[in-house]
Amino acid sequence: MMKKEQNDLLTQTGPGTPLGNLFRRYWLPALLSEEVAVPDGPPVRLQLLSEKMLAFRDTDGKLGVIDEFCAHRGVSLWFGRNEEGGIRCPYHGWKYDVNGQCLDVPSELPESGFCQKIKLKSYPLVERGGVIWIYMGPPEFQPPLPEFEFATVPASQSFTTKRLQECNWLQAFEGGIDSSHVSWLHSGSLNSDPMFKGAKGNQYNTSDLRPVFDAVEAEGGLYVGARRNAEDDQYYWRITPWIMPNFTMIAPRGNHAVHGHFWVPIDDNNNWAWSFDYHPTRALSDEEMQAMKDGKGIHVRYVPGTYRPLQNKDNDYLMDRAAQKSGVCYSGIDGIAMQDASLQESMGAIQDRTRENLTSTDNGIIMARHRLLKAAKALAEHGTPPPGIDPQVQRVRSVAILLKRDQVFKEAAKDALRAEPGKPHSSV
Ligand code: FES
Ligand SMILES: [Fe+2]
């Protein structure tokens, strides 16, 4: 259970908030490259950490993210004309480049120097792994570029999507490090989903419903280990790394791809659930690509023309009571991602954590909250740079592994937890 002040601190990420300041120290996934692929193409609204921005690619192919609203009288530049090296406000014709610099104020004489003095807010961007990353923090603290493995393997080995999740980032993230729900909520899908089925590990998952959790501190965040009984004197371990503040990876199954998420706050009531699958040593097959595009694995189908899931709260996620009753699908909601999102959204926009009752399976969540609170406080009070910024700690992998019962998972799986180019992943 948490105090209200703690819950507020961990769920509010707007400008000037302690956790908002923390998030602003990292590169964050902002857009898929496909969203702004074309020079002079339509501009895209982008809201992150409660800031409203506009992304566009100019005539020369340069990409920019600037304040959404015109400096003249506040019109949304989403209505603007993207042409001849900038975006022009359709109201009175003020024009801006990708850095937010005003290029033209048609009503004023160029000699007046008026337009040079006008500049909209803009943020640095970098494109890697099919993702456009943004840094929204103080320029003097801009970190090295992100090194997460899904964004650095060859493009043929990786597939990334995003979906709107209509709740606060924290409860979505907490689902990402909560391996205990897999044996319940996802039990039906483990045996049928093409991105999961057939793995030996699935049997351990569904046969031992009392996993024991062991979360340990890691340099960039946590390793959340969940162990279940396996044959003889072995345990089946699933290890979920969390790199601060919002990157999680799910332990792999068999020779399937490895997957994980970034949970990026849009505002305090919504987040982008970024979902990636990659294989460290081989290209993803056509069948796998098609399955993910069809919403299998941790991906979803969309309302056409949007990144809002087709199954959403307005249609009760297309709940199928008959499938729920027969057990084909434990909750009656189709698909791993929407099984999670439906329940997390059902908690309300911001879960009231003053009323919860936690158990030992929630240890990882408790430790993560504590670490976030501590880091946000240290940054606010002493300017201490938060963990997880160093690219070294971002080169991490989730792990599924059988270990002897007396082995300490953090030590025994140390090598498997490190991402290295071309190294096979540890999976069961
Ligand atoms: S409001 Fe944009 S030019 Fe006037
Ligand atoms: Fe889940």
Short mmCIF file of C-alpha atoms and ligand atoms in Angstrom, two decimals:
data_model
loop_
_atom_site.label_atom_id
_atom_site.label_comp_id
_atom_site.label_asym_id
_atom_site.label_seq_id
_atom_site.Cartn_x
_atom_site.Cartn_y
_atom_site.Cartn_z
CA MET A 1 0.00 0.00 0.00
CA MET A 2 1.22 3.48 -0.77
CA LYS A 3 0.63 6.96 0.56
CA LYS A 4 -1.29 9.28 -1.73
CA GLU A 5 1.74 11.60 -2.10
CA GLN A 6 3.85 8.68 -3.28
CA ASN A 7 1.23 7.57 -5.78
CA ASP A 8 0.99 11.13 -7.09
CA LEU A 9 4.74 11.40 -7.42
CA LEU A 10 5.03 8.16 -9.40
CA THR A 11 2.13 8.87 -11.74
CA GLN A 12 2.62 12.54 -12.63
CA THR A 13 5.13 13.30 -15.38
CA GLY A 14 4.16 16.77 -16.63
CA PRO A 15 6.68 19.64 -16.82
CA GLY A 16 8.22 20.48 -13.46
CA THR A 17 7.09 17.33 -11.62
CA PRO A 18 9.80 15.24 -9.91
CA LEU A 19 9.13 12.13 -11.99
CA GLY A 20 8.65 14.25 -15.11
CA ASN A 21 12.11 15.69 -14.55
CA LEU A 22 13.45 12.16 -14.17
CA PHE A 23 11.87 10.97 -17.44
CA ARG A 24 13.35 14.03 -19.14
CA ARG A 25 16.87 12.70 -18.53
CA TYR A 26 16.45 9.78 -20.96
CA TRP A 27 16.01 9.22 -24.67
CA LEU A 28 12.40 8.09 -25.07
CA PRO A 29 10.70 6.39 -28.02
CA ALA A 30 8.55 9.10 -29.60
CA LEU A 31 7.36 7.96 -33.03
CA LEU A 32 7.71 5.08 -35.45
CA SER A 33 9.81 6.09 -38.45
CA GLU A 34 6.84 5.12 -40.65
CA GLU A 35 4.75 7.94 -39.13
CA VAL A 36 6.88 10.72 -40.62
CA ALA A 37 8.55 8.92 -43.51
CA VAL A 38 7.90 11.37 -46.34
CA PRO A 39 9.50 14.80 -46.92
CA ASP A 40 6.79 17.47 -46.90
CA GLY A 41 4.32 14.79 -45.71
CA PRO A 42 1.50 15.44 -43.25
CA PRO A 43 2.72 16.65 -39.83
CA VAL A 44 1.96 14.41 -36.83
CA ARG A 45 0.69 15.42 -33.40
CA LEU A 46 2.90 14.12 -30.64
CA GLN A 47 2.08 14.33 -26.96
CA LEU A 48 4.58 13.06 -24.38
CA LEU A 49 4.97 13.81 -20.68
CA SER A 50 1.91 16.08 -21.01
CA GLU A 51 3.64 18.33 -23.60
CA LYS A 52 1.90 18.83 -26.92
CA MET A 53 4.25 18.82 -29.89
CA LEU A 54 4.27 18.46 -33.64
CA ALA A 55 6.58 16.26 -35.71
CA PHE A 56 7.30 16.82 -39.40
CA ARG A 57 9.87 16.03 -42.07
CA ASP A 58 10.85 18.99 -44.22
CA THR A 59 11.58 19.23 -47.93
CA ASP A 60 15.21 18.13 -47.43
CA GLY A 61 14.20 15.12 -45.33
CA LYS A 62 15.21 16.76 -42.03
CA LEU A 63 13.04 15.69 -39.10
CA GLY A 64 11.85 18.00 -36.37
CA VAL A 65 9.68 18.07 -33.28
CA ILE A 66 8.47 21.53 -32.26
CA ASP A 67 5.79 23.05 -30.05
CA GLU A 68 2.39 22.22 -31.52
CA PHE A 69 1.10 25.78 -31.30
CA CYS A 70 1.89 28.84 -33.39
CA ALA A 71 3.72 31.61 -31.55
CA HIS A 72 1.39 34.22 -33.06
CA ARG A 73 -2.00 33.40 -31.59
CA GLY A 74 -1.81 29.75 -30.65
CA VAL A 75 -3.23 27.91 -33.65
CA SER A 76 -2.34 24.21 -33.82
CA LEU A 77 0.31 23.82 -36.48
CA TRP A 78 -1.14 20.38 -37.25
CA PHE A 79 -3.31 22.37 -39.65
CA GLY A 80 -0.19 23.83 -41.22
CA ARG A 81 1.23 23.49 -44.71
CA ASN A 82 4.46 21.48 -44.77
CA GLU A 83 6.27 22.99 -47.74
CA GLU A 84 9.53 24.55 -48.93
CA GLY A 85 11.67 23.81 -45.89
CA GLY A 86 9.23 24.46 -43.07
CA ILE A 87 5.71 24.38 -41.74
CA ARG A 88 3.50 27.38 -42.39
CA CYS A 89 0.60 28.28 -40.11
CA PRO A 90 -2.53 28.49 -42.24
CA TYR A 91 -4.01 31.35 -40.19
CA HIS A 92 -1.69 34.26 -41.02
CA GLY A 93 1.19 32.48 -42.71
CA TRP A 94 3.95 32.44 -40.07
CA LYS A 95 6.48 29.78 -40.98
CA TYR A 96 8.85 27.61 -38.86
CA ASP A 97 11.75 25.27 -39.59
CA VAL A 98 12.43 21.86 -37.96
CA ASN A 99 14.24 23.58 -35.08
CA GLY A 100 11.26 25.80 -34.35
CA GLN A 101 12.98 28.90 -35.73
CA CYS A 102 10.51 31.29 -37.32
CA LEU A 103 11.44 31.83 -40.98
CA ASP A 104 8.76 34.20 -42.12
CA VAL A 105 6.18 36.62 -40.69
CA PRO A 106 4.49 37.85 -43.86
CA SER A 107 2.92 40.93 -42.22
CA GLU A 108 6.32 42.33 -41.14
CA LEU A 109 9.11 43.71 -43.29
CA PRO A 110 12.09 41.26 -43.34
CA GLU A 111 14.41 44.14 -42.31
CA SER A 112 12.51 44.52 -39.03
CA GLY A 113 14.23 41.38 -37.67
CA PHE A 114 10.92 40.45 -36.01
CA CYS A 115 10.80 36.85 -37.15
CA GLN A 116 14.40 36.04 -36.06
CA LYS A 117 13.31 36.72 -32.49
CA ILE A 118 10.53 34.12 -32.65
CA LYS A 119 11.48 30.54 -31.86
CA LEU A 120 9.25 27.66 -30.82
CA LYS A 121 10.43 25.01 -28.41
CA SER A 122 12.06 22.03 -30.12
CA TYR A 123 13.82 18.86 -28.97
CA PRO A 124 16.69 16.72 -30.28
CA LEU A 125 15.77 13.52 -32.10
CA VAL A 126 17.62 10.45 -33.23
CA GLU A 127 16.39 7.67 -35.49
CA ARG A 128 17.44 4.10 -34.78
CA GLY A 129 15.84 0.71 -35.09
CA GLY A 130 12.78 2.10 -36.91
CA VAL A 131 12.08 4.34 -33.91
CA ILE A 132 12.43 8.10 -33.58
CA TRP A 133 13.77 8.85 -30.10
CA ILE A 134 13.40 12.18 -28.36
CA TYR A 135 15.34 13.87 -25.59
CA MET A 136 13.20 16.40 -23.71
CA GLY A 137 15.59 17.35 -20.92
CA PRO A 138 18.16 20.08 -20.27
CA PRO A 139 20.63 20.23 -23.22
CA GLU A 140 23.65 20.01 -20.91
CA PHE A 141 22.52 16.59 -19.66
CA GLN A 142 21.77 14.98 -23.03
CA PRO A 143 22.83 11.33 -22.62
CA PRO A 144 24.64 9.00 -25.06
CA LEU A 145 22.39 7.41 -27.69
CA PRO A 146 20.19 4.48 -26.61
CA GLU A 147 21.76 1.03 -27.04
CA PHE A 148 18.88 -1.36 -26.40
CA GLU A 149 19.43 -4.49 -28.46
CA PHE A 150 16.07 -4.44 -30.28
CA ALA A 151 17.09 -1.11 -31.84
CA THR A 152 20.62 -2.14 -32.79
CA VAL A 153 20.21 -5.59 -34.41
CA PRO A 154 19.81 -5.71 -38.24
CA ALA A 155 16.36 -4.51 -39.33
CA SER A 156 15.38 -7.99 -40.59
CA GLN A 157 15.69 -9.36 -37.04
CA SER A 158 13.45 -6.83 -35.31
CA PHE A 159 9.80 -5.70 -35.36
CA THR A 160 8.38 -2.82 -33.32
CA THR A 161 4.87 -1.46 -32.87
CA LYS A 162 3.13 0.91 -30.50
CA ARG A 163 -0.38 1.03 -29.15
CA LEU A 164 -2.36 3.52 -27.18
CA GLN A 165 -3.02 2.37 -23.63
CA GLU A 166 -5.72 4.40 -21.90
CA CYS A 167 -4.32 4.51 -18.39
CA ASN A 168 -1.37 5.91 -16.48
CA TRP A 169 2.07 4.60 -17.45
CA LEU A 170 2.83 3.13 -14.01
CA GLN A 171 0.12 0.49 -13.90
CA ALA A 172 1.02 -0.59 -17.44
CA PHE A 173 4.71 -0.78 -16.50
CA GLU A 174 3.89 -2.71 -13.32
CA GLY A 175 2.19 -5.33 -15.49
CA GLY A 176 5.43 -5.59 -17.45
CA ILE A 177 7.43 -6.76 -14.43
CA ASP A 178 4.64 -8.87 -12.93
CA SER A 179 5.50 -12.35 -14.15
CA SER A 180 3.03 -13.97 -11.72
CA HIS A 181 -0.04 -13.18 -13.81
CA VAL A 182 1.24 -15.21 -16.77
CA SER A 183 0.12 -18.52 -15.28
CA TRP A 184 -3.42 -17.15 -15.01
CA LEU A 185 -4.28 -14.43 -17.44
CA HIS A 186 -2.21 -15.68 -20.37
CA SER A 187 -2.51 -19.41 -19.69
CA GLY A 188 -4.73 -20.12 -22.70
CA SER A 189 -2.65 -18.06 -25.10
CA LEU A 190 0.66 -19.73 -24.24
CA ASN A 191 -0.47 -22.86 -26.03
CA SER A 192 -2.10 -21.23 -29.04
CA ASP A 193 -0.28 -17.99 -29.88
CA PRO A 194 2.19 -18.51 -32.75
CA MET A 195 4.77 -16.29 -31.01
CA PHE A 196 4.68 -18.36 -27.80
CA LYS A 197 3.45 -21.89 -28.40
CA GLY A 198 5.48 -25.09 -28.35
CA ALA A 199 8.09 -24.00 -25.81
CA LYS A 200 9.01 -26.38 -23.01
CA GLY A 201 8.93 -23.43 -20.60
CA ASN A 202 5.17 -23.08 -21.12
CA GLN A 203 4.63 -26.36 -19.26
CA TYR A 204 6.49 -25.10 -16.21
CA ASN A 205 4.51 -21.87 -16.40
CA THR A 206 1.14 -23.56 -16.38
CA SER A 207 1.95 -26.41 -13.98
CA ASP A 208 3.40 -24.38 -11.11
CA LEU A 209 0.96 -21.68 -10.04
CA ARG A 210 2.95 -20.56 -7.01
CA PRO A 211 6.03 -18.94 -8.47
CA VAL A 212 8.58 -17.62 -6.02
CA PHE A 213 9.83 -14.14 -6.74
CA ASP A 214 13.31 -12.88 -6.18
CA ALA A 215 13.90 -9.31 -7.32
CA VAL A 216 17.46 -8.02 -7.09
CA GLU A 217 18.96 -4.63 -7.73
CA ALA A 218 20.83 -4.19 -10.99
CA GLU A 219 22.93 -1.24 -12.04
CA GLY A 220 20.28 0.19 -14.37
CA GLY A 221 17.20 -0.93 -12.42
CA LEU A 222 16.18 -4.44 -11.39
CA TYR A 223 16.29 -8.07 -12.39
CA VAL A 224 12.98 -9.61 -11.44
CA GLY A 225 13.40 -13.38 -11.23
CA ALA A 226 10.44 -15.72 -10.99
CA ARG A 227 11.17 -19.37 -10.34
CA ARG A 228 8.91 -22.34 -10.84
CA ASN A 229 9.53 -25.98 -10.13
CA ALA A 230 11.14 -28.04 -12.87
CA GLU A 231 12.38 -31.64 -13.03
CA ASP A 232 14.71 -33.16 -10.45
CA ASP A 233 16.72 -30.61 -8.58
CA GLN A 234 16.09 -27.74 -10.99
CA TYR A 235 14.10 -24.53 -11.11
CA TYR A 236 12.75 -22.86 -14.23
CA TRP A 237 13.67 -19.19 -13.95
CA ARG A 238 12.13 -16.35 -15.91
CA ILE A 239 14.14 -13.17 -15.53
CA THR A 240 12.68 -9.79 -16.43
CA PRO A 241 15.13 -6.89 -16.59
CA TRP A 242 13.87 -3.40 -15.89
CA ILE A 243 16.05 -0.55 -17.04
CA MET A 244 15.00 2.74 -15.51
CA PRO A 245 12.63 4.35 -15.89
CA ASN A 246 10.35 2.49 -18.31
CA PHE A 247 12.02 -0.33 -20.27
CA THR A 248 11.08 -3.96 -19.55
CA MET A 249 11.75 -7.26 -21.28
CA ILE A 250 9.79 -10.50 -21.10
CA ALA A 251 11.65 -13.80 -20.82
CA PRO A 252 11.72 -15.67 -24.14
CA ARG A 253 10.19 -19.03 -25.01
CA GLY A 254 11.91 -21.72 -27.09
CA ASN A 255 13.38 -20.40 -30.32
CA HIS A 256 10.80 -17.62 -30.51
CA ALA A 257 11.82 -13.97 -30.63
CA VAL A 258 12.61 -12.07 -27.42
CA HIS A 259 10.18 -9.30 -26.60
CA GLY A 260 9.63 -6.33 -24.41
CA HIS A 261 8.17 -2.90 -23.92
CA PHE A 262 8.73 0.76 -23.34
CA TRP A 263 5.95 2.45 -21.37
CA VAL A 264 5.95 6.11 -22.33
CA PRO A 265 3.60 8.58 -20.64
CA ILE A 266 1.46 10.65 -23.03
CA ASP A 267 -0.18 12.48 -20.15
CA ASP A 268 -1.10 11.26 -16.67
CA ASN A 269 -4.08 9.28 -17.99
CA ASN A 270 -2.61 7.64 -21.10
CA ASN A 271 0.59 6.01 -22.28
CA TRP A 272 2.16 4.52 -25.37
CA ALA A 273 2.87 0.83 -24.95
CA TRP A 274 5.82 0.28 -27.29
CA SER A 275 6.14 -3.40 -28.10
CA PHE A 276 9.14 -5.00 -29.79
CA ASP A 277 10.13 -8.49 -30.86
CA TYR A 278 13.60 -9.35 -32.05
CA HIS A 279 15.75 -12.41 -32.47
CA PRO A 280 19.41 -11.95 -31.57
CA THR A 281 20.73 -14.43 -34.17
CA ARG A 282 18.30 -14.75 -37.06
CA ALA A 283 15.92 -12.83 -39.28
CA LEU A 284 12.26 -12.99 -38.31
CA SER A 285 10.36 -15.27 -40.69
CA ASP A 286 7.56 -14.16 -42.99
CA GLU A 287 5.15 -16.17 -40.84
CA GLU A 288 6.28 -14.41 -37.69
CA MET A 289 6.07 -10.98 -39.31
CA GLN A 290 2.57 -11.72 -40.57
CA ALA A 291 1.45 -13.05 -37.18
CA MET A 292 2.62 -9.87 -35.43
CA LYS A 293 0.96 -7.66 -38.04
CA ASP A 294 -2.22 -9.66 -37.38
CA GLY A 295 -2.01 -8.78 -33.67
CA LYS A 296 -0.40 -11.95 -32.32
CA GLY A 297 2.24 -12.14 -29.62
CA ILE A 298 2.41 -8.84 -27.77
CA HIS A 299 1.09 -6.84 -30.74
CA VAL A 300 -2.48 -5.80 -31.56
CA ARG A 301 -4.88 -5.01 -34.39
CA TYR A 302 -5.84 -1.35 -34.69
CA VAL A 303 -8.78 0.88 -35.36
CA PRO A 304 -7.90 1.63 -39.02
CA GLY A 305 -5.76 4.74 -39.46
CA THR A 306 -4.86 4.93 -35.74
CA TYR A 307 -2.67 3.28 -33.11
CA ARG A 308 -5.69 2.67 -30.89
CA PRO A 309 -6.36 -1.06 -30.45
CA LEU A 310 -9.40 -2.44 -32.26
CA GLN A 311 -10.34 -4.07 -28.96
CA ASN A 312 -10.77 -1.15 -26.61
CA LYS A 313 -12.81 -0.02 -23.63
CA ASP A 314 -15.63 1.29 -25.84
CA ASN A 315 -16.39 -2.25 -27.04
CA ASP A 316 -15.44 -4.10 -23.85
CA TYR A 317 -12.37 -5.38 -25.70
CA LEU A 318 -14.66 -7.75 -27.66
CA MET A 319 -14.95 -9.95 -24.57
CA ASP A 320 -16.02 -13.52 -25.41
CA ARG A 321 -17.81 -15.04 -22.40
CA ALA A 322 -18.07 -18.47 -24.06
CA ALA A 323 -14.29 -18.60 -24.57
CA GLN A 324 -13.85 -17.53 -20.96
CA LYS A 325 -16.17 -20.28 -19.72
CA SER A 326 -14.59 -23.02 -21.79
CA GLY A 327 -11.10 -21.96 -20.72
CA VAL A 328 -9.84 -21.52 -24.28
CA CYS A 329 -9.05 -18.01 -23.18
CA TYR A 330 -8.75 -17.42 -19.45
CA SER A 331 -10.24 -13.89 -19.30
CA GLY A 332 -12.28 -14.07 -22.50
CA ILE A 333 -10.21 -11.31 -24.09
CA ASP A 334 -8.29 -12.30 -27.19
CA GLY A 335 -4.55 -11.65 -27.46
CA ILE A 336 -1.78 -11.28 -24.89
CA ALA A 337 -1.48 -7.49 -25.21
CA MET A 338 -5.17 -6.76 -24.80
CA GLN A 339 -5.50 -9.29 -21.98
CA ASP A 340 -3.04 -7.06 -20.12
CA ALA A 341 -4.35 -3.70 -21.31
CA SER A 342 -8.03 -4.51 -20.63
CA LEU A 343 -7.34 -5.28 -16.98
CA GLN A 344 -4.90 -2.42 -16.48
CA GLU A 345 -7.35 0.08 -17.97
CA SER A 346 -10.09 -1.39 -15.77
CA MET A 347 -8.18 -0.10 -12.71
CA GLY A 348 -9.16 3.43 -13.74
CA ALA A 349 -6.99 6.06 -15.40
CA ILE A 350 -4.74 6.16 -12.33
CA GLN A 351 -4.87 3.20 -9.96
CA ASP A 352 -5.56 4.23 -6.37
CA ARG A 353 -2.61 2.51 -4.72
CA THR A 354 -3.69 3.58 -1.23
CA ARG A 355 -6.24 0.76 -1.36
CA GLU A 356 -4.25 -2.18 -2.67
CA ASN A 357 -3.13 -5.29 -0.77
CA LEU A 358 0.19 -6.61 -1.98
CA THR A 359 1.72 -10.08 -1.57
CA SER A 360 5.20 -11.52 -1.99
CA THR A 361 4.63 -11.94 -5.74
CA ASP A 362 4.52 -8.14 -5.91
CA ASN A 363 8.07 -7.74 -4.60
CA GLY A 364 9.45 -6.61 -7.94
CA ILE A 365 6.77 -3.91 -8.15
CA ILE A 366 7.47 -2.73 -4.61
CA MET A 367 11.20 -2.49 -5.30
CA ALA A 368 10.70 -0.68 -8.60
CA ARG A 369 8.46 1.94 -6.99
CA HIS A 370 11.01 2.44 -4.24
CA ARG A 371 13.83 2.83 -6.76
CA LEU A 372 11.84 5.35 -8.81
CA LEU A 373 10.93 7.39 -5.73
CA LYS A 374 14.53 7.38 -4.57
CA ALA A 375 15.92 8.40 -7.96
CA ALA A 376 13.34 11.17 -8.46
CA LYS A 377 14.11 12.53 -4.99
CA ALA A 378 17.88 12.36 -5.46
CA LEU A 379 17.57 14.20 -8.76
CA ALA A 380 15.29 16.86 -7.30
CA GLU A 381 17.31 17.44 -4.13
CA HIS A 382 20.90 16.85 -5.22
CA GLY A 383 20.84 16.77 -9.02
CA THR A 384 21.98 13.14 -8.91
CA PRO A 385 21.88 11.65 -12.44
CA PRO A 386 19.41 8.73 -12.44
CA PRO A 387 20.41 5.09 -13.21
CA GLY A 388 19.81 3.53 -16.62
CA ILE A 389 21.37 6.23 -18.79
CA ASP A 390 24.69 4.48 -19.41
CA PRO A 391 24.49 2.47 -22.68
CA GLN A 392 26.40 -0.36 -20.95
CA VAL A 393 23.45 -1.12 -18.69
CA GLN A 394 21.02 -0.91 -21.60
CA ARG A 395 22.74 -3.88 -23.31
CA VAL A 396 20.62 -6.38 -21.43
CA ARG A 397 18.43 -9.35 -22.29
CA SER A 398 15.60 -11.19 -20.61
CA VAL A 399 16.36 -14.81 -19.81
CA ALA A 400 14.54 -18.12 -19.45
CA ILE A 401 16.82 -20.74 -17.93
CA LEU A 402 16.92 -23.96 -15.92
CA LEU A 403 19.20 -23.72 -12.90
CA LYS A 404 20.10 -26.05 -10.08
CA ARG A 405 17.99 -25.32 -7.03
CA ASP A 406 20.92 -24.06 -5.00
CA GLN A 407 22.10 -21.56 -7.62
CA VAL A 408 21.69 -17.81 -7.19
CA PHE A 409 20.01 -16.59 -10.36
CA LYS A 410 21.75 -13.24 -10.64
CA GLU A 411 25.16 -14.94 -10.65
CA ALA A 412 24.25 -18.08 -12.60
CA ALA A 413 22.49 -16.11 -15.36
CA LYS A 414 24.93 -13.22 -15.44
CA ASP A 415 26.30 -13.98 -18.89
CA ALA A 416 22.87 -14.77 -20.33
CA LEU A 417 21.57 -11.38 -19.13
CA ARG A 418 24.17 -9.48 -21.22
CA ALA A 419 23.28 -8.60 -24.79
CA GLU A 420 26.12 -9.11 -27.24
CA PRO A 421 25.86 -9.04 -31.03
CA GLY A 422 25.32 -12.53 -32.48
CA LYS A 423 25.22 -14.29 -29.10
CA PRO A 424 22.37 -16.84 -28.89
CA HIS A 425 19.73 -16.03 -26.30
CA SER A 426 19.09 -18.18 -23.27
CA SER A 427 15.59 -19.56 -23.66
CA VAL A 428 13.56 -22.60 -22.61
S1 FES B 1 -1.92 32.11 -35.43
FE1 FES B 1 -0.39 31.28 -36.65
S2 FES B 1 0.05 32.86 -38.07
FE2 FES B 1 -1.46 33.70 -36.80
FE FE B 2 0.85 -9.89 -19.37
#
